[in-house]
Amino acid sequence: MSALALAEVPSRSGDLAMPLPNGWIVGPNVNGVETFRVAPTAGVPEAHASLAVVALASTNTNPPLSREQRNSLGGVSFTDLRRNVIDKMISAGGWVVNDRQREIGSHRVFEVIAQTPGGKDGKPDQVWNFYFTEIDGRIYSLTTHAENSATIRLANDAEKFLSTFSPLEAKAKRN
């Protein structure tokens, strides 16, 4: 089985019930944030991921202008989402490297890439990817972080996760 294959046992915590990428182990749900430990494989170090609802989509009945719509998810501007990441990186001593908007699976995604420096204790630099997507009126953030040597595998896993992501309530509405 490749690193991109999905595990047969889905996560069943909170409103999440879906297959996880291989090696993703469900951790504790802390204040509504689903956490995952990504097991090390073939010399690639352990990594971490988390999934949370970060905002509710705007209920504004006025349709957004096309530029506003292109630069937002569910009525929340990319600037606000990026600012959220910048604030986290400032408190962690890190910085934002880049951001971009993408389609992953059928989801429109705003991705912010950031980095934190290694520690004096020998801990290596960490690369952080923040993926924001809107599903059924909620804006979700999938955050991953790992040392540089694990980022390609982790990004592939995160994209696989997002391409199949569907909260329980969304599935219930479709049935």
PDB file of N, CA and C in Angstrom, residues 61-159:
ATOM      1  N   THR A  61     -27.013  38.218   2.773  1.00  0.00           N
ATOM      2  CA  THR A  61     -27.888  37.920   1.638  1.00  0.00           C
ATOM      3  C   THR A  61     -27.509  38.695   0.383  1.00  0.00           C
ATOM      4  N   ASN A  62     -26.660  39.712   0.514  1.00  0.00           N
ATOM      5  CA  ASN A  62     -26.190  40.444  -0.655  1.00  0.00           C
ATOM      6  C   ASN A  62     -25.093  39.627  -1.325  1.00  0.00           C
ATOM      7  N   PRO A  63     -25.240  39.309  -2.609  1.00  0.00           N
ATOM      8  CA  PRO A  63     -24.198  38.520  -3.264  1.00  0.00           C
ATOM      9  C   PRO A  63     -22.888  39.309  -3.327  1.00  0.00           C
ATOM     10  N   PRO A  64     -21.768  38.638  -3.055  1.00  0.00           N
ATOM     11  CA  PRO A  64     -20.491  39.347  -3.100  1.00  0.00           C
ATOM     12  C   PRO A  64     -20.126  39.718  -4.537  1.00  0.00           C
ATOM     13  N   LEU A  65     -19.351  40.774  -4.677  1.00  0.00           N
ATOM     14  CA  LEU A  65     -18.827  41.141  -5.983  1.00  0.00           C
ATOM     15  C   LEU A  65     -17.880  40.034  -6.425  1.00  0.00           C
ATOM     16  N   SER A  66     -17.689  39.884  -7.725  1.00  0.00           N
ATOM     17  CA  SER A  66     -16.883  38.759  -8.213  1.00  0.00           C
ATOM     18  C   SER A  66     -15.464  38.780  -7.644  1.00  0.00           C
ATOM     19  N   ARG A  67     -14.866  39.956  -7.483  1.00  0.00           N
ATOM     20  CA  ARG A  67     -13.515  40.023  -6.913  1.00  0.00           C
ATOM     21  C   ARG A  67     -13.528  39.542  -5.458  1.00  0.00           C
ATOM     22  N   GLU A  68     -14.536  39.984  -4.691  1.00  0.00           N
ATOM     23  CA  GLU A  68     -14.653  39.539  -3.296  1.00  0.00           C
ATOM     24  C   GLU A  68     -14.845  38.030  -3.232  1.00  0.00           C
ATOM     25  N   GLN A  69     -15.647  37.503  -4.133  1.00  0.00           N
ATOM     26  CA  GLN A  69     -15.907  36.068  -4.150  1.00  0.00           C
ATOM     27  C   GLN A  69     -14.635  35.294  -4.488  1.00  0.00           C
ATOM     28  N   ARG A  70     -13.851  35.801  -5.437  1.00  0.00           N
ATOM     29  CA  ARG A  70     -12.596  35.133  -5.816  1.00  0.00           C
ATOM     30  C   ARG A  70     -11.584  35.139  -4.681  1.00  0.00           C
ATOM     31  N   ASN A  71     -11.640  36.145  -3.810  1.00  0.00           N
ATOM     32  CA  ASN A  71     -10.650  36.311  -2.747  1.00  0.00           C
ATOM     33  C   ASN A  71     -11.201  35.978  -1.371  1.00  0.00           C
ATOM     34  N   SER A  72     -12.157  35.037  -1.340  1.00  0.00           N
ATOM     35  CA  SER A  72     -12.729  34.649  -0.051  1.00  0.00           C
ATOM     36  C   SER A  72     -13.259  33.222  -0.119  1.00  0.00           C
ATOM     37  N   LEU A  73     -13.496  32.678   1.056  1.00  0.00           N
ATOM     38  CA  LEU A  73     -14.154  31.375   1.205  1.00  0.00           C
ATOM     39  C   LEU A  73     -15.359  31.590   2.098  1.00  0.00           C
ATOM     40  N   GLY A  74     -16.532  31.294   1.612  1.00  0.00           N
ATOM     41  CA  GLY A  74     -17.730  31.434   2.429  1.00  0.00           C
ATOM     42  C   GLY A  74     -17.904  32.819   3.016  1.00  0.00           C
ATOM     43  N   GLY A  75     -17.444  33.840   2.294  1.00  0.00           N
ATOM     44  CA  GLY A  75     -17.568  35.208   2.769  1.00  0.00           C
ATOM     45  C   GLY A  75     -16.462  35.660   3.703  1.00  0.00           C
ATOM     46  N   VAL A  76     -15.528  34.779   4.040  1.00  0.00           N
ATOM     47  CA  VAL A  76     -14.382  35.151   4.880  1.00  0.00           C
ATOM     48  C   VAL A  76     -13.202  35.403   3.945  1.00  0.00           C
ATOM     49  N   SER A  77     -12.636  36.595   4.021  1.00  0.00           N
ATOM     50  CA  SER A  77     -11.583  36.976   3.077  1.00  0.00           C
ATOM     51  C   SER A  77     -10.300  36.183   3.304  1.00  0.00           C
ATOM     52  N   PHE A  78      -9.576  35.976   2.211  1.00  0.00           N
ATOM     53  CA  PHE A  78      -8.267  35.331   2.315  1.00  0.00           C
ATOM     54  C   PHE A  78      -7.352  36.140   3.232  1.00  0.00           C
ATOM     55  N   THR A  79      -7.499  37.461   3.210  1.00  0.00           N
ATOM     56  CA  THR A  79      -6.687  38.313   4.082  1.00  0.00           C
ATOM     57  C   THR A  79      -6.913  37.952   5.545  1.00  0.00           C
ATOM     58  N   ASP A  80      -8.168  37.735   5.945  1.00  0.00           N
ATOM     59  CA  ASP A  80      -8.458  37.351   7.333  1.00  0.00           C
ATOM     60  C   ASP A  80      -7.894  35.976   7.660  1.00  0.00           C
ATOM     61  N   LEU A  81      -8.017  35.031   6.729  1.00  0.00           N
ATOM     62  CA  LEU A  81      -7.467  33.692   6.961  1.00  0.00           C
ATOM     63  C   LEU A  81      -5.942  33.742   7.066  1.00  0.00           C
ATOM     64  N   ARG A  82      -5.311  34.507   6.166  1.00  0.00           N
ATOM     65  CA  ARG A  82      -3.851  34.658   6.196  1.00  0.00           C
ATOM     66  C   ARG A  82      -3.418  35.333   7.500  1.00  0.00           C
ATOM     67  N   ARG A  83      -4.153  36.347   7.946  1.00  0.00           N
ATOM     68  CA  ARG A  83      -3.830  37.054   9.191  1.00  0.00           C
ATOM     69  C   ARG A  83      -3.863  36.089  10.369  1.00  0.00           C
ATOM     70  N   ASN A  84      -4.807  35.172  10.380  1.00  0.00           N
ATOM     71  CA  ASN A  84      -4.895  34.160  11.428  1.00  0.00           C
ATOM     72  C   ASN A  84      -3.604  33.333  11.480  1.00  0.00           C
ATOM     73  N   VAL A  85      -3.099  32.937  10.319  1.00  0.00           N
ATOM     74  CA  VAL A  85      -1.850  32.162  10.256  1.00  0.00           C
ATOM     75  C   VAL A  85      -0.670  33.030  10.679  1.00  0.00           C
ATOM     76  N   ILE A  86      -0.630  34.271  10.215  1.00  0.00           N
ATOM     77  CA  ILE A  86       0.463  35.178  10.591  1.00  0.00           C
ATOM     78  C   ILE A  86       0.516  35.331  12.104  1.00  0.00           C
ATOM     79  N   ASP A  87      -0.631  35.517  12.743  1.00  0.00           N
ATOM     80  CA  ASP A  87      -0.669  35.646  14.205  1.00  0.00           C
ATOM     81  C   ASP A  87      -0.114  34.400  14.888  1.00  0.00           C
ATOM     82  N   LYS A  88      -0.485  33.218  14.389  1.00  0.00           N
ATOM     83  CA  LYS A  88       0.043  31.970  14.961  1.00  0.00           C
ATOM     84  C   LYS A  88       1.551  31.881  14.776  1.00  0.00           C
ATOM     85  N   MET A  89       2.028  32.271  13.618  1.00  0.00           N
ATOM     86  CA  MET A  89       3.463  32.180  13.342  1.00  0.00           C
ATOM     87  C   MET A  89       4.251  33.192  14.174  1.00  0.00           C
ATOM     88  N   ILE A  90       3.716  34.378  14.367  1.00  0.00           N
ATOM     89  CA  ILE A  90       4.403  35.367  15.205  1.00  0.00           C
ATOM     90  C   ILE A  90       4.567  34.828  16.616  1.00  0.00           C
ATOM     91  N   SER A  91       3.507  34.234  17.161  1.00  0.00           N
ATOM     92  CA  SER A  91       3.608  33.715  18.533  1.00  0.00           C
ATOM     93  C   SER A  91       4.535  32.505  18.615  1.00  0.00           C
ATOM     94  N   ALA A  92       4.754  31.808  17.490  1.00  0.00           N
ATOM     95  CA  ALA A  92       5.658  30.650  17.479  1.00  0.00           C
ATOM     96  C   ALA A  92       7.059  31.020  16.993  1.00  0.00           C
ATOM     97  N   GLY A  93       7.284  32.296  16.690  1.00  0.00           N
ATOM     98  CA  GLY A  93       8.593  32.725  16.193  1.00  0.00           C
ATOM     99  C   GLY A  93       8.821  32.367  14.735  1.00  0.00           C
ATOM    100  N   GLY A  94       7.736  32.119  13.995  1.00  0.00           N
ATOM    101  CA  GLY A  94       7.856  31.712  12.599  1.00  0.00           C
ATOM    102  C   GLY A  94       7.407  32.796  11.642  1.00  0.00           C
ATOM    103  N   TRP A  95       7.204  32.417  10.393  1.00  0.00           N
ATOM    104  CA  TRP A  95       6.843  33.365   9.354  1.00  0.00           C
ATOM    105  C   TRP A  95       6.053  32.652   8.256  1.00  0.00           C
ATOM    106  N   VAL A  96       5.299  33.437   7.481  1.00  0.00           N
ATOM    107  CA  VAL A  96       4.555  32.917   6.337  1.00  0.00           C
ATOM    108  C   VAL A  96       5.465  32.963   5.119  1.00  0.00           C
ATOM    109  N   VAL A  97       5.485  31.865   4.370  1.00  0.00           N
ATOM    110  CA  VAL A  97       6.330  31.748   3.184  1.00  0.00           C
ATOM    111  C   VAL A  97       5.554  32.088   1.914  1.00  0.00           C
ATOM    112  N   ASN A  98       4.321  31.586   1.801  1.00  0.00           N
ATOM    113  CA  ASN A  98       3.548  31.773   0.575  1.00  0.00           C
ATOM    114  C   ASN A  98       2.082  31.437   0.838  1.00  0.00           C
ATOM    115  N   ASP A  99       1.226  31.830  -0.069  1.00  0.00           N
ATOM    116  CA  ASP A  99      -0.164  31.386  -0.033  1.00  0.00           C
ATOM    117  C   ASP A  99      -0.650  31.246  -1.462  1.00  0.00           C
ATOM    118  N   ARG A 100      -1.671  30.423  -1.627  1.00  0.00           N
ATOM    119  CA  ARG A 100      -2.228  30.202  -2.957  1.00  0.00           C
ATOM    120  C   ARG A 100      -3.634  29.641  -2.834  1.00  0.00           C
ATOM    121  N   GLN A 101      -4.380  29.786  -3.906  1.00  0.00           N
ATOM    122  CA  GLN A 101      -5.725  29.246  -3.952  1.00  0.00           C
ATOM    123  C   GLN A 101      -5.722  28.098  -4.957  1.00  0.00           C
ATOM    124  N   ARG A 102      -6.404  26.993  -4.594  1.00  0.00           N
ATOM    125  CA  ARG A 102      -6.351  25.779  -5.409  1.00  0.00           C
ATOM    126  C   ARG A 102      -7.687  25.056  -5.394  1.00  0.00           C
ATOM    127  N   GLU A 103      -7.808  24.091  -6.268  1.00  0.00           N
ATOM    128  CA  GLU A 103      -8.903  23.122  -6.242  1.00  0.00           C
ATOM    129  C   GLU A 103      -8.281  21.803  -5.822  1.00  0.00           C
ATOM    130  N   ILE A 104      -8.816  21.193  -4.782  1.00  0.00           N
ATOM    131  CA  ILE A 104      -8.368  19.868  -4.350  1.00  0.00           C
ATOM    132  C   ILE A 104      -9.620  19.012  -4.278  1.00  0.00           C
ATOM    133  N   GLY A 105      -9.663  17.977  -5.113  1.00  0.00           N
ATOM    134  CA  GLY A 105     -10.903  17.219  -5.240  1.00  0.00           C
ATOM    135  C   GLY A 105     -11.954  18.175  -5.769  1.00  0.00           C
ATOM    136  N   SER A 106     -13.092  18.211  -5.154  1.00  0.00           N
ATOM    137  CA  SER A 106     -14.137  19.153  -5.568  1.00  0.00           C
ATOM    138  C   SER A 106     -14.186  20.374  -4.652  1.00  0.00           C
ATOM    139  N   HIS A 107     -13.146  20.553  -3.838  1.00  0.00           N
ATOM    140  CA  HIS A 107     -13.137  21.642  -2.862  1.00  0.00           C
ATOM    141  C   HIS A 107     -12.228  22.790  -3.304  1.00  0.00           C
ATOM    142  N   ARG A 108     -12.741  23.992  -3.163  1.00  0.00           N
ATOM    143  CA  ARG A 108     -11.922  25.188  -3.349  1.00  0.00           C
ATOM    144  C   ARG A 108     -11.141  25.380  -2.059  1.00  0.00           C
ATOM    145  N   VAL A 109      -9.821  25.527  -2.168  1.00  0.00           N
ATOM    146  CA  VAL A 109      -8.945  25.550  -0.996  1.00  0.00           C
ATOM    147  C   VAL A 109      -8.032  26.768  -1.061  1.00  0.00           C
ATOM    148  N   PHE A 110      -7.886  27.433   0.080  1.00  0.00           N
ATOM    149  CA  PHE A 110      -6.890  28.489   0.240  1.00  0.00           C
ATOM    150  C   PHE A 110      -5.807  27.908   1.132  1.00  0.00           C
ATOM    151  N   GLU A 111      -4.572  27.869   0.627  1.00  0.00           N
ATOM    152  CA  GLU A 111      -3.451  27.255   1.346  1.00  0.00           C
ATOM    153  C   GLU A 111      -2.437  28.326   1.738  1.00  0.00           C
ATOM    154  N   VAL A 112      -2.005  28.280   2.986  1.00  0.00           N
ATOM    155  CA  VAL A 112      -0.955  29.170   3.470  1.00  0.00           C
ATOM    156  C   VAL A 112       0.190  28.283   3.951  1.00  0.00           C
ATOM    157  N   ILE A 113       1.399  28.562   3.463  1.00  0.00           N
ATOM    158  CA  ILE A 113       2.587  27.789   3.824  1.00  0.00           C
ATOM    159  C   ILE A 113       3.442  28.659   4.732  1.00  0.00           C
ATOM    160  N   ALA A 114       3.874  28.083   5.845  1.00  0.00           N
ATOM    161  CA  ALA A 114       4.642  28.842   6.838  1.00  0.00           C
ATOM    162  C   ALA A 114       5.791  27.981   7.356  1.00  0.00           C
ATOM    163  N   GLN A 115       6.644  28.587   8.153  1.00  0.00           N
ATOM    164  CA  GLN A 115       7.794  27.868   8.697  1.00  0.00           C
ATOM    165  C   GLN A 115       8.128  28.403  10.079  1.00  0.00           C
ATOM    166  N   THR A 116       8.571  27.498  10.951  1.00  0.00           N
ATOM    167  CA  THR A 116       9.106  27.890  12.253  1.00  0.00           C
ATOM    168  C   THR A 116      10.533  27.368  12.341  1.00  0.00           C
ATOM    169  N   PRO A 117      11.404  28.126  13.000  1.00  0.00           N
ATOM    170  CA  PRO A 117      12.809  27.718  13.077  1.00  0.00           C
ATOM    171  C   PRO A 117      13.006  26.552  14.040  1.00  0.00           C
ATOM    172  N   GLY A 118      14.104  25.850  13.824  1.00  0.00           N
ATOM    173  CA  GLY A 118      14.485  24.785  14.745  1.00  0.00           C
ATOM    174  C   GLY A 118      14.851  25.373  16.095  1.00  0.00           C
ATOM    175  N   GLY A 119      14.868  24.519  17.088  1.00  0.00           N
ATOM    176  CA  GLY A 119      15.172  24.976  18.438  1.00  0.00           C
ATOM    177  C   GLY A 119      16.618  24.735  18.817  1.00  0.00           C
ATOM    178  N   LYS A 120      17.016  25.344  19.911  1.00  0.00           N
ATOM    179  CA  LYS A 120      18.371  25.149  20.425  1.00  0.00           C
ATOM    180  C   LYS A 120      18.574  23.724  20.913  1.00  0.00           C
ATOM    181  N   ASP A 121      17.460  23.028  21.134  1.00  0.00           N
ATOM    182  CA  ASP A 121      17.523  21.639  21.591  1.00  0.00           C
ATOM    183  C   ASP A 121      17.780  20.664  20.444  1.00  0.00           C
ATOM    184  N   GLY A 122      18.040  21.179  19.242  1.00  0.00           N
ATOM    185  CA  GLY A 122      18.319  20.329  18.098  1.00  0.00           C
ATOM    186  C   GLY A 122      17.096  20.005  17.259  1.00  0.00           C
ATOM    187  N   LYS A 123      15.934  20.496  17.680  1.00  0.00           N
ATOM    188  CA  LYS A 123      14.716  20.261  16.902  1.00  0.00           C
ATOM    189  C   LYS A 123      14.841  20.997  15.567  1.00  0.00           C
ATOM    190  N   PRO A 124      14.580  20.308  14.434  1.00  0.00           N
ATOM    191  CA  PRO A 124      14.743  20.942  13.118  1.00  0.00           C
ATOM    192  C   PRO A 124      13.626  21.945  12.804  1.00  0.00           C
ATOM    193  N   ASP A 125      13.875  22.764  11.776  1.00  0.00           N
ATOM    194  CA  ASP A 125      12.839  23.670  11.271  1.00  0.00           C
ATOM    195  C   ASP A 125      11.580  22.872  10.965  1.00  0.00           C
ATOM    196  N   GLN A 126      10.428  23.507  11.141  1.00  0.00           N
ATOM    197  CA  GLN A 126       9.143  22.879  10.842  1.00  0.00           C
ATOM    198  C   GLN A 126       8.469  23.652   9.707  1.00  0.00           C
ATOM    199  N   VAL A 127       7.920  22.915   8.750  1.00  0.00           N
ATOM    200  CA  VAL A 127       7.128  23.512   7.678  1.00  0.00           C
ATOM    201  C   VAL A 127       5.662  23.254   8.004  1.00  0.00           C
ATOM    202  N   TRP A 128       4.864  24.306   7.934  1.00  0.00           N
ATOM    203  CA  TRP A 128       3.441  24.258   8.265  1.00  0.00           C
ATOM    204  C   TRP A 128       2.632  24.530   7.004  1.00  0.00           C
ATOM    205  N   ASN A 129       1.600  23.740   6.779  1.00  0.00           N
ATOM    206  CA  ASN A 129       0.642  24.002   5.709  1.00  0.00           C
ATOM    207  C   ASN A 129      -0.727  24.160   6.349  1.00  0.00           C
ATOM    208  N   PHE A 130      -1.380  25.258   6.047  1.00  0.00           N
ATOM    209  CA  PHE A 130      -2.732  25.538   6.528  1.00  0.00           C
ATOM    210  C   PHE A 130      -3.641  25.506   5.306  1.00  0.00           C
ATOM    211  N   TYR A 131      -4.564  24.562   5.283  1.00  0.00           N
ATOM    212  CA  TYR A 131      -5.510  24.424   4.183  1.00  0.00           C
ATOM    213  C   TYR A 131      -6.885  24.848   4.700  1.00  0.00           C
ATOM    214  N   PHE A 132      -7.493  25.836   4.058  1.00  0.00           N
ATOM    215  CA  PHE A 132      -8.831  26.305   4.434  1.00  0.00           C
ATOM    216  C   PHE A 132      -9.805  25.941   3.318  1.00  0.00           C
ATOM    217  N   THR A 133     -10.957  25.376   3.684  1.00  0.00           N
ATOM    218  CA  THR A 133     -11.988  25.068   2.702  1.00  0.00           C
ATOM    219  C   THR A 133     -13.359  25.250   3.339  1.00  0.00           C
ATOM    220  N   GLU A 134     -14.351  25.564   2.514  1.00  0.00           N
ATOM    221  CA  GLU A 134     -15.710  25.781   3.024  1.00  0.00           C
ATOM    222  C   GLU A 134     -16.600  24.635   2.564  1.00  0.00           C
ATOM    223  N   ILE A 135     -17.289  24.026   3.525  1.00  0.00           N
ATOM    224  CA  ILE A 135     -18.236  22.954   3.229  1.00  0.00           C
ATOM    225  C   ILE A 135     -19.493  23.193   4.057  1.00  0.00           C
ATOM    226  N   ASP A 136     -20.612  23.280   3.385  1.00  0.00           N
ATOM    227  CA  ASP A 136     -21.920  23.428   4.037  1.00  0.00           C
ATOM    228  C   ASP A 136     -21.952  24.501   5.120  1.00  0.00           C
ATOM    229  N   GLY A 137     -21.453  25.679   4.771  1.00  0.00           N
ATOM    230  CA  GLY A 137     -21.560  26.809   5.684  1.00  0.00           C
ATOM    231  C   GLY A 137     -20.520  26.875   6.784  1.00  0.00           C
ATOM    232  N   ARG A 138     -19.545  25.976   6.752  1.00  0.00           N
ATOM    233  CA  ARG A 138     -18.463  26.014   7.746  1.00  0.00           C
ATOM    234  C   ARG A 138     -17.121  26.093   7.032  1.00  0.00           C
ATOM    235  N   ILE A 139     -16.234  26.890   7.590  1.00  0.00           N
ATOM    236  CA  ILE A 139     -14.885  26.966   7.043  1.00  0.00           C
ATOM    237  C   ILE A 139     -13.993  26.117   7.934  1.00  0.00           C
ATOM    238  N   TYR A 140     -13.383  25.115   7.310  1.00  0.00           N
ATOM    239  CA  TYR A 140     -12.506  24.184   8.017  1.00  0.00           C
ATOM    240  C   TYR A 140     -11.056  24.536   7.744  1.00  0.00           C
ATOM    241  N   SER A 141     -10.214  24.254   8.730  1.00  0.00           N
ATOM    242  CA  SER A 141      -8.775  24.394   8.569  1.00  0.00           C
ATOM    243  C   SER A 141      -8.133  23.046   8.850  1.00  0.00           C
ATOM    244  N   LEU A 142      -7.411  22.524   7.864  1.00  0.00           N
ATOM    245  CA  LEU A 142      -6.557  21.360   8.070  1.00  0.00           C
ATOM    246  C   LEU A 142      -5.144  21.906   8.157  1.00  0.00           C
ATOM    247  N   THR A 143      -4.506  21.697   9.295  1.00  0.00           N
ATOM    248  CA  THR A 143      -3.153  22.200   9.520  1.00  0.00           C
ATOM    249  C   THR A 143      -2.216  21.016   9.653  1.00  0.00           C
ATOM    250  N   THR A 144      -1.113  21.049   8.907  1.00  0.00           N
ATOM    251  CA  THR A 144      -0.101  20.003   9.030  1.00  0.00           C
ATOM    252  C   THR A 144       1.231  20.651   9.353  1.00  0.00           C
ATOM    253  N   HIS A 145       2.066  19.921  10.087  1.00  0.00           N
ATOM    254  CA  HIS A 145       3.427  20.408  10.290  1.00  0.00           C
ATOM    255  C   HIS A 145       4.378  19.246  10.499  1.00  0.00           C
ATOM    256  N   ALA A 146       5.559  19.421   9.923  1.00  0.00           N
ATOM    257  CA  ALA A 146       6.591  18.389   9.978  1.00  0.00           C
ATOM    258  C   ALA A 146       7.926  19.032   9.662  1.00  0.00           C
ATOM    259  N   GLU A 147       8.990  18.303   9.954  1.00  0.00           N
ATOM    260  CA  GLU A 147      10.279  18.836   9.531  1.00  0.00           C
ATOM    261  C   GLU A 147      10.367  18.733   8.015  1.00  0.00           C
ATOM    262  N   ASN A 148      11.249  19.509   7.441  1.00  0.00           N
ATOM    263  CA  ASN A 148      11.323  19.690   6.000  1.00  0.00           C
ATOM    264  C   ASN A 148      11.362  18.378   5.217  1.00  0.00           C
ATOM    265  N   SER A 149      12.040  17.359   5.719  1.00  0.00           N
ATOM    266  CA  SER A 149      12.178  16.109   4.964  1.00  0.00           C
ATOM    267  C   SER A 149      10.862  15.348   4.827  1.00  0.00           C
ATOM    268  N   ALA A 150       9.858  15.696   5.603  1.00  0.00           N
ATOM    269  CA  ALA A 150       8.578  14.976   5.560  1.00  0.00           C
ATOM    270  C   ALA A 150       7.472  15.762   4.872  1.00  0.00           C
ATOM    271  N   THR A 151       7.756  16.962   4.386  1.00  0.00           N
ATOM    272  CA  THR A 151       6.674  17.828   3.905  1.00  0.00           C
ATOM    273  C   THR A 151       6.016  17.344   2.624  1.00  0.00           C
ATOM    274  N   ILE A 152       6.758  16.738   1.718  1.00  0.00           N
ATOM    275  CA  ILE A 152       6.151  16.286   0.461  1.00  0.00           C
ATOM    276  C   ILE A 152       5.145  15.178   0.740  1.00  0.00           C
ATOM    277  N   ARG A 153       5.538  14.197   1.531  1.00  0.00           N
ATOM    278  CA  ARG A 153       4.615  13.104   1.875  1.00  0.00           C
ATOM    279  C   ARG A 153       3.392  13.652   2.605  1.00  0.00           C
ATOM    280  N   LEU A 154       3.625  14.542   3.563  1.00  0.00           N
ATOM    281  CA  LEU A 154       2.522  15.079   4.353  1.00  0.00           C
ATOM    282  C   LEU A 154       1.572  15.912   3.487  1.00  0.00           C
ATOM    283  N   ALA A 155       2.113  16.702   2.571  1.00  0.00           N
ATOM    284  CA  ALA A 155       1.267  17.491   1.666  1.00  0.00           C
ATOM    285  C   ALA A 155       0.428  16.570   0.777  1.00  0.00           C
ATOM    286  N   ASN A 156       1.026  15.498   0.270  1.00  0.00           N
ATOM    287  CA  ASN A 156       0.271  14.537  -0.536  1.00  0.00           C
ATOM    288  C   ASN A 156      -0.850  13.904   0.283  1.00  0.00           C
ATOM    289  N   ASP A 157      -0.535  13.512   1.521  1.00  0.00           N
ATOM    290  CA  ASP A 157      -1.551  12.936   2.410  1.00  0.00           C
ATOM    291  C   ASP A 157      -2.676  13.938   2.685  1.00  0.00           C
ATOM    292  N   ALA A 158      -2.306  15.185   2.959  1.00  0.00           N
ATOM    293  CA  ALA A 158      -3.305  16.217   3.265  1.00  0.00           C
ATOM    294  C   ALA A 158      -4.223  16.452   2.067  1.00  0.00           C
ATOM    295  N   GLU A 159      -3.651  16.478   0.872  1.00  0.00           N
ATOM    296  CA  GLU A 159      -4.461  16.680  -0.323  1.00  0.00           C
ATOM    297  C   GLU A 159      -5.395  15.497  -0.557  1.00  0.00           C
TER     298      GLU A 159
END
